[in-house]
Short mmCIF file of C-alpha atoms in Angstrom, two decimals:
data_model
loop_
_atom_site.label_atom_id
_atom_site.label_comp_id
_atom_site.label_asym_id
_atom_site.label_seq_id
_atom_site.Cartn_x
_atom_site.Cartn_y
_atom_site.Cartn_z
CA MET A 1121 -27.23 -9.37 87.55
CA GLU A 1122 -23.62 -10.46 87.18
CA ASN A 1123 -21.11 -8.79 84.90
CA HIS A 1124 -19.81 -11.67 82.70
CA SER A 1125 -17.40 -9.42 80.80
CA GLU A 1126 -15.38 -8.86 83.95
CA GLN A 1127 -15.27 -12.59 84.81
CA TYR A 1128 -13.99 -13.62 81.34
CA ASN A 1129 -10.24 -13.67 81.48
CA PRO A 1130 -8.51 -15.92 78.95
CA GLY A 1131 -5.08 -15.29 80.42
CA PHE A 1132 -3.86 -12.49 78.13
CA PRO A 1133 -4.90 -8.88 77.73
CA THR A 1134 -7.69 -8.00 75.33
CA PRO A 1135 -6.30 -6.35 72.18
CA SER A 1136 -7.10 -2.73 71.76
CA ILE A 1137 -8.54 -1.41 68.49
CA THR A 1138 -6.91 1.93 69.13
CA LEU A 1139 -3.51 0.27 69.44
CA TYR A 1140 -3.93 -1.48 66.06
CA THR A 1141 -5.02 1.76 64.47
CA HIS A 1142 -1.86 3.49 65.68
CA GLU A 1143 0.27 0.64 64.35
CA ILE A 1144 -1.34 0.88 60.89
CA VAL A 1145 -0.80 4.61 60.85
CA ASP A 1146 2.83 4.13 61.84
CA GLN A 1147 3.33 1.58 59.07
CA ASN A 1148 1.78 3.92 56.48
CA SER A 1149 4.03 6.68 57.70
CA GLN A 1150 7.06 4.46 57.31
CA VAL A 1151 6.05 3.55 53.74
CA THR A 1152 5.44 7.20 52.95
CA ALA A 1153 8.81 8.10 54.36
CA TYR A 1154 10.47 5.34 52.37
CA ILE A 1155 8.87 6.57 49.13
CA ALA A 1156 9.81 10.12 49.99
CA GLY A 1157 13.37 8.96 50.60
CA LEU A 1158 13.73 7.79 47.02
CA GLN A 1159 15.61 10.03 44.63
CA PRO A 1160 12.94 12.09 42.81
CA SER A 1161 15.38 13.24 40.12
CA TRP A 1162 16.11 9.67 38.97
CA ILE A 1163 12.39 8.88 38.77
CA GLN A 1164 11.72 12.04 36.82
CA GLU A 1165 14.55 11.22 34.41
CA GLN A 1166 13.08 7.77 33.77
CA ILE A 1167 9.63 9.24 33.22
CA ARG A 1168 11.01 11.83 30.79
CA PHE A 1169 12.93 9.08 28.96
CA LEU A 1170 9.78 6.98 28.58
CA HIS A 1171 7.82 10.00 27.36
CA SER A 1172 10.52 10.79 24.81
CA ILE A 1173 10.43 7.21 23.48
CA GLN A 1174 6.65 7.36 23.25
CA SER A 1175 6.73 10.67 21.39
CA LYS A 1176 9.41 9.37 18.98
CA LEU A 1177 7.40 6.23 18.25
CA GLY A 1178 4.29 8.30 17.68
CA GLN A 1179 6.18 10.59 15.32
CA LYS A 1180 7.58 7.63 13.40
CA MET A 1181 4.11 6.16 13.05
CA LYS A 1182 2.86 9.48 11.71
CA ASP A 1183 5.78 9.62 9.26
CA LEU A 1184 5.00 6.09 8.07
CA ASP A 1185 1.36 7.04 7.56
CA ILE A 1186 2.43 10.08 5.54
CA ILE A 1187 4.80 7.93 3.43
CA HIS A 1188 2.07 5.36 2.77
CA THR A 1189 -0.34 8.13 1.82
CA ILE A 1190 2.21 9.59 -0.61
CA PHE A 1191 2.83 6.17 -2.18
CA ILE A 1192 -0.89 5.52 -2.57
CA ALA A 1193 -1.40 8.95 -4.15
CA LEU A 1194 1.58 8.37 -6.47
CA TRP A 1195 0.35 4.98 -7.65
CA THR A 1196 -3.16 6.33 -8.01
CA ALA A 1197 -1.80 8.99 -10.35
CA LEU A 1198 0.36 6.51 -12.28
CA THR A 1199 -2.60 4.17 -12.74
CA LEU A 1200 -4.81 7.12 -13.79
CA GLY A 1201 -7.13 6.62 -10.81
CA LEU A 1202 -7.75 2.94 -11.52
CA LEU A 1203 -6.05 1.70 -8.33
CA PRO A 1204 -8.84 2.73 -5.88
CA VAL A 1205 -11.45 1.68 -8.44
CA TYR A 1206 -10.04 -1.85 -8.71
CA TYR A 1207 -9.62 -2.06 -4.94
CA ALA A 1208 -13.21 -1.02 -4.28
CA GLU A 1209 -14.63 -3.27 -7.00
CA TYR A 1210 -12.61 -6.46 -6.60
CA ARG A 1211 -11.50 -6.60 -2.97
CA ALA A 1212 -12.61 -9.48 -0.76
CA GLU A 1213 -15.88 -9.07 1.08
CA THR A 1214 -15.83 -9.96 4.77
CA THR A 1215 -19.47 -11.07 4.80
CA GLY A 1216 -21.63 -12.76 2.22
CA ALA A 1217 -24.57 -15.08 1.75
CA GLU A 1218 -22.34 -17.83 0.34
CA THR A 1219 -20.23 -18.12 3.50
CA ALA A 1220 -22.77 -20.15 5.46
CA SER A 1221 -23.28 -22.73 2.68
CA LEU A 1222 -19.58 -23.47 2.21
CA PRO A 1223 -17.80 -26.02 4.40
CA SER A 1224 -14.85 -23.84 5.42
CA PRO A 1225 -13.57 -20.26 5.13
CA ALA A 1226 -10.79 -21.48 2.80
CA ASP A 1227 -13.40 -22.64 0.30
CA THR A 1228 -15.04 -19.24 0.59
CA GLU A 1229 -11.78 -17.50 -0.26
CA VAL A 1230 -11.07 -19.73 -3.25
CA GLN A 1231 -14.57 -19.47 -4.69
CA SER A 1232 -14.72 -15.69 -4.24
CA TRP A 1233 -11.26 -15.25 -5.76
CA ASN A 1234 -12.18 -17.47 -8.72
CA ASN A 1235 -15.13 -15.19 -9.46
CA VAL A 1236 -12.88 -12.11 -9.30
CA ALA A 1237 -10.18 -13.79 -11.40
CA ARG A 1238 -12.77 -14.65 -14.05
CA ASP A 1239 -13.77 -11.00 -14.36
CA LEU A 1240 -10.14 -9.90 -14.47
CA ILE A 1241 -9.33 -12.44 -17.19
CA ASN A 1242 -12.09 -10.96 -19.34
CA ILE A 1243 -10.66 -7.47 -18.83
CA TRP A 1244 -7.13 -8.63 -19.62
CA ALA A 1245 -8.39 -10.28 -22.81
CA LEU A 1246 -9.75 -6.93 -23.99
CA VAL A 1247 -6.51 -5.22 -22.96
CA CYS A 1248 -4.52 -7.77 -24.93
CA LYS A 1249 -6.52 -7.02 -28.07
CA GLY A 1250 -6.19 -3.28 -27.48
CA GLY A 1251 -2.43 -3.61 -27.11
CA LEU A 1252 -2.23 -5.49 -30.40
CA VAL A 1253 -4.01 -2.59 -32.11
CA LEU A 1254 -2.20 0.32 -30.45
CA CYS A 1255 1.33 -1.08 -30.73
CA PRO A 1256 1.51 -1.00 -34.58
CA LEU A 1257 -0.60 2.14 -34.64
CA SER A 1258 1.92 3.99 -32.49
CA LEU A 1259 4.70 2.86 -34.81
CA THR A 1260 2.85 4.22 -37.83
CA LEU A 1261 2.79 7.65 -36.16
CA LEU A 1262 6.51 7.87 -36.88
CA GLN A 1263 5.64 8.12 -40.58
CA ILE A 1264 3.73 11.38 -40.05
CA PRO A 1265 5.80 14.40 -41.17
CA GLY A 1266 7.01 16.37 -38.20
CA VAL A 1267 7.02 13.55 -35.65
CA THR A 1268 10.69 12.67 -35.93
CA GLU A 1269 11.71 16.34 -36.02
CA SER A 1270 10.16 17.10 -32.62
CA THR A 1271 11.62 15.62 -29.43
CA LEU A 1272 8.28 15.70 -27.62
CA ALA A 1273 6.37 14.07 -30.48
CA ARG A 1274 9.03 11.44 -31.01
CA THR A 1275 9.27 10.64 -27.31
CA SER A 1276 5.50 10.35 -26.89
CA THR A 1277 5.32 8.06 -29.92
CA ILE A 1278 7.98 5.72 -28.56
CA ALA A 1279 6.31 5.85 -25.12
CA ALA A 1280 2.99 4.90 -26.71
CA CYS A 1281 4.65 1.92 -28.37
CA VAL A 1282 6.29 0.83 -25.09
CA CYS A 1283 3.05 1.19 -23.10
CA SER A 1284 0.94 -0.70 -25.63
CA GLY A 1285 3.54 -3.46 -25.77
CA SER A 1286 3.60 -3.58 -21.96
CA ALA A 1287 -0.20 -3.82 -21.82
CA PHE A 1288 -0.15 -6.70 -24.27
CA LEU A 1289 2.72 -8.49 -22.48
CA LEU A 1290 1.27 -8.18 -18.98
CA SER A 1291 -2.22 -9.25 -20.02
CA ALA A 1292 -0.74 -12.16 -21.97
CA VAL A 1293 1.19 -13.27 -18.87
CA PHE A 1294 -1.96 -13.31 -16.76
CA ILE A 1295 -4.06 -15.04 -19.42
CA SER A 1296 -1.43 -17.71 -20.13
CA MET A 1297 -1.18 -18.52 -16.41
CA GLU A 1298 -4.91 -18.55 -15.75
CA SER A 1299 -4.75 -22.05 -14.27
CA LYS A 1300 -2.22 -20.91 -11.68
CA LEU A 1301 -4.39 -17.99 -10.66
CA ASN A 1302 -7.17 -20.27 -9.42
CA ARG A 1303 -5.31 -21.49 -6.37
CA GLY A 1304 -5.82 -21.18 -2.64
CA GLN A 1305 -2.47 -19.45 -2.18
CA ILE A 1306 -3.44 -16.61 -4.53
CA ALA A 1307 -6.84 -16.41 -2.84
CA HIS A 1308 -5.13 -16.01 0.54
CA LEU A 1309 -2.94 -13.21 -0.82
CA TRP A 1310 -6.05 -11.56 -2.24
CA VAL A 1311 -7.83 -11.65 1.13
CA GLU A 1312 -4.78 -10.19 2.90
CA ALA A 1313 -4.44 -7.44 0.29
CA SER A 1314 -8.13 -6.55 0.66
CA SER A 1315 -7.78 -5.35 4.25
CA SER A 1316 -6.12 -2.03 3.41
CA LEU A 1317 -4.02 -0.31 0.76
CA SER A 1318 -1.61 1.05 3.37
CA ALA A 1319 0.41 -2.19 3.49
CA SER A 1320 3.21 -2.47 0.95
CA LYS A 1321 2.21 -6.01 -0.10
CA ALA A 1322 -1.38 -4.91 -0.69
CA LEU A 1323 -0.22 -1.94 -2.76
CA THR A 1324 2.02 -4.19 -4.87
CA PHE A 1325 -0.77 -6.72 -5.32
CA TRP A 1326 -3.35 -4.23 -6.62
CA THR A 1327 -0.95 -2.20 -8.77
CA THR A 1328 0.11 -5.43 -10.49
CA LEU A 1329 -3.48 -6.34 -11.27
CA VAL A 1330 -4.32 -2.87 -12.59
CA SER A 1331 -1.10 -2.36 -14.58
CA PRO A 1332 -2.30 -3.88 -17.92
CA MET A 1333 -5.28 -1.54 -18.17
CA SER A 1334 -3.30 1.49 -17.00
CA TYR A 1335 -0.57 0.82 -19.60
CA LEU A 1336 -3.19 0.60 -22.34
CA ILE A 1337 -4.74 3.94 -21.35
CA TRP A 1338 -1.30 5.56 -21.14
CA SER A 1339 -0.55 4.32 -24.66
CA LEU A 1340 -3.73 5.88 -25.97
CA LEU A 1341 -2.93 9.17 -24.21
CA PHE A 1342 0.59 9.25 -25.67
CA CYS A 1343 -0.82 8.69 -29.17
CA ILE A 1344 -3.20 11.61 -28.67
CA LEU A 1345 -0.31 13.74 -27.37
CA THR A 1346 1.72 12.97 -30.48
CA LEU A 1347 -1.11 14.06 -32.76
CA LEU A 1348 -1.64 17.24 -30.73
CA VAL A 1349 2.06 18.17 -30.86
CA VAL A 1350 2.26 17.56 -34.61
CA SER A 1351 -0.91 19.56 -35.21
CA TRP A 1352 0.35 22.41 -33.07
CA ASN A 1353 3.71 22.56 -34.85
CA ARG A 1354 2.12 22.43 -38.29
CA TYR A 1355 -0.90 24.72 -38.02
CA ILE A 1356 -0.21 27.00 -35.03
CA GLY A 1357 3.50 26.95 -34.31
CA GLY A 1358 4.56 27.81 -37.84
CA GLY A 1359 5.92 24.42 -38.87
CA PRO A 1360 8.05 21.79 -37.14
CA THR A 1361 11.16 22.94 -35.33
CA PRO A 1362 14.08 20.58 -36.00
CA ASP A 1363 16.08 19.34 -33.02
CA GLY A 1364 19.41 19.69 -34.72
CA GLY A 1365 22.11 21.76 -33.13
CA ASN A 1366 24.25 21.69 -30.04
CA SER A 1367 22.33 24.15 -27.91
CA ALA A 1368 21.85 23.50 -24.20
CA ASP A 1369 18.08 23.20 -24.60
CA THR A 1370 18.47 20.55 -27.28
CA LYS A 1371 20.88 18.51 -25.18
CA ALA A 1372 18.61 18.80 -22.15
CA ALA A 1373 15.65 17.64 -24.24
CA PHE A 1374 17.57 14.61 -25.50
CA ILE A 1375 18.72 13.71 -21.98
CA THR A 1376 15.22 14.12 -20.53
CA SER A 1377 13.74 12.00 -23.29
CA GLY A 1378 16.32 9.26 -22.77
CA VAL A 1379 15.84 9.18 -19.00
CA PHE A 1380 12.07 9.07 -19.36
CA LEU A 1381 12.04 6.24 -21.90
CA THR A 1382 14.62 4.25 -19.93
CA SER A 1383 12.59 4.63 -16.75
CA LEU A 1384 9.46 3.55 -18.60
CA ILE A 1385 11.15 0.41 -19.93
CA VAL A 1386 12.63 -0.46 -16.53
CA GLY A 1387 9.23 0.03 -14.92
CA THR A 1388 7.71 -2.33 -17.47
CA VAL A 1389 10.30 -5.01 -16.69
CA VAL A 1390 9.57 -4.63 -12.97
CA GLN A 1391 5.82 -4.95 -13.51
CA VAL A 1392 6.26 -8.07 -15.65
CA ARG A 1393 8.44 -9.60 -12.93
CA ARG A 1394 5.82 -8.73 -10.30
CA ALA A 1395 3.08 -10.27 -12.42
CA ILE A 1396 4.99 -13.54 -12.79
CA SER A 1397 5.79 -13.60 -9.07
CA LEU A 1398 2.16 -12.95 -8.20
CA VAL A 1399 0.88 -15.76 -10.40
CA GLN A 1400 3.46 -18.12 -8.91
CA GLY A 1401 2.32 -17.14 -5.42
CA GLN A 1402 5.62 -15.63 -4.31
#
């Protein structure tokens, strides 16, 4: 039997697998040597720089989360806990049985928002009537003996009048612009604000909607505070204590009262401006 492997000679030597293996090993060694020849200190500096940027960004994100949490807690306190209640009750639902029957998601947003706006209009109508009752009632508290003599009683009475007037004004703005509320642009803002309260626009949106009711409740609380202070001064404190005099405590009380009432009025103007901007879709 002939050996065909010895007769086959194409004219060039048969490549050796061992030779190729050595060449691959030599190439890997060269690459390893090239990588090892790089400056390790420069690479480490770049890595440390990237890690520092990542840690700073993470810390800033944590700080922003803390700031948002503080703002949400602050507005929740200012609205007497109504902010999360309104958000949970009137936010947009992502799923619903009506979605499949409507021709487009935009129609779904508008129809859902119109239902929410109808409920809010009914609430604002009640708030408007309540503001009409509490505003003159708070003014009549000034006729009670001992109210004008006490800084706390006088301040709470004026604050009750400002809050009741703000509740009436804000609810009247929303009711008078009811036709502008039923628009696709407002519905789109409502859907965006329903995703989370952490966004500043969402927080502004919901605090504007809840402000009429919160002002009305604050007015009622200030009226109760006035009656409690007058009753305390008359029956327990031994009579009203006049604010006359130039003592440091009296001046501090006047300054505190003025700053508080000014801040309350400025806040009311800001809320009215926000309400008008919201209805106009800005």
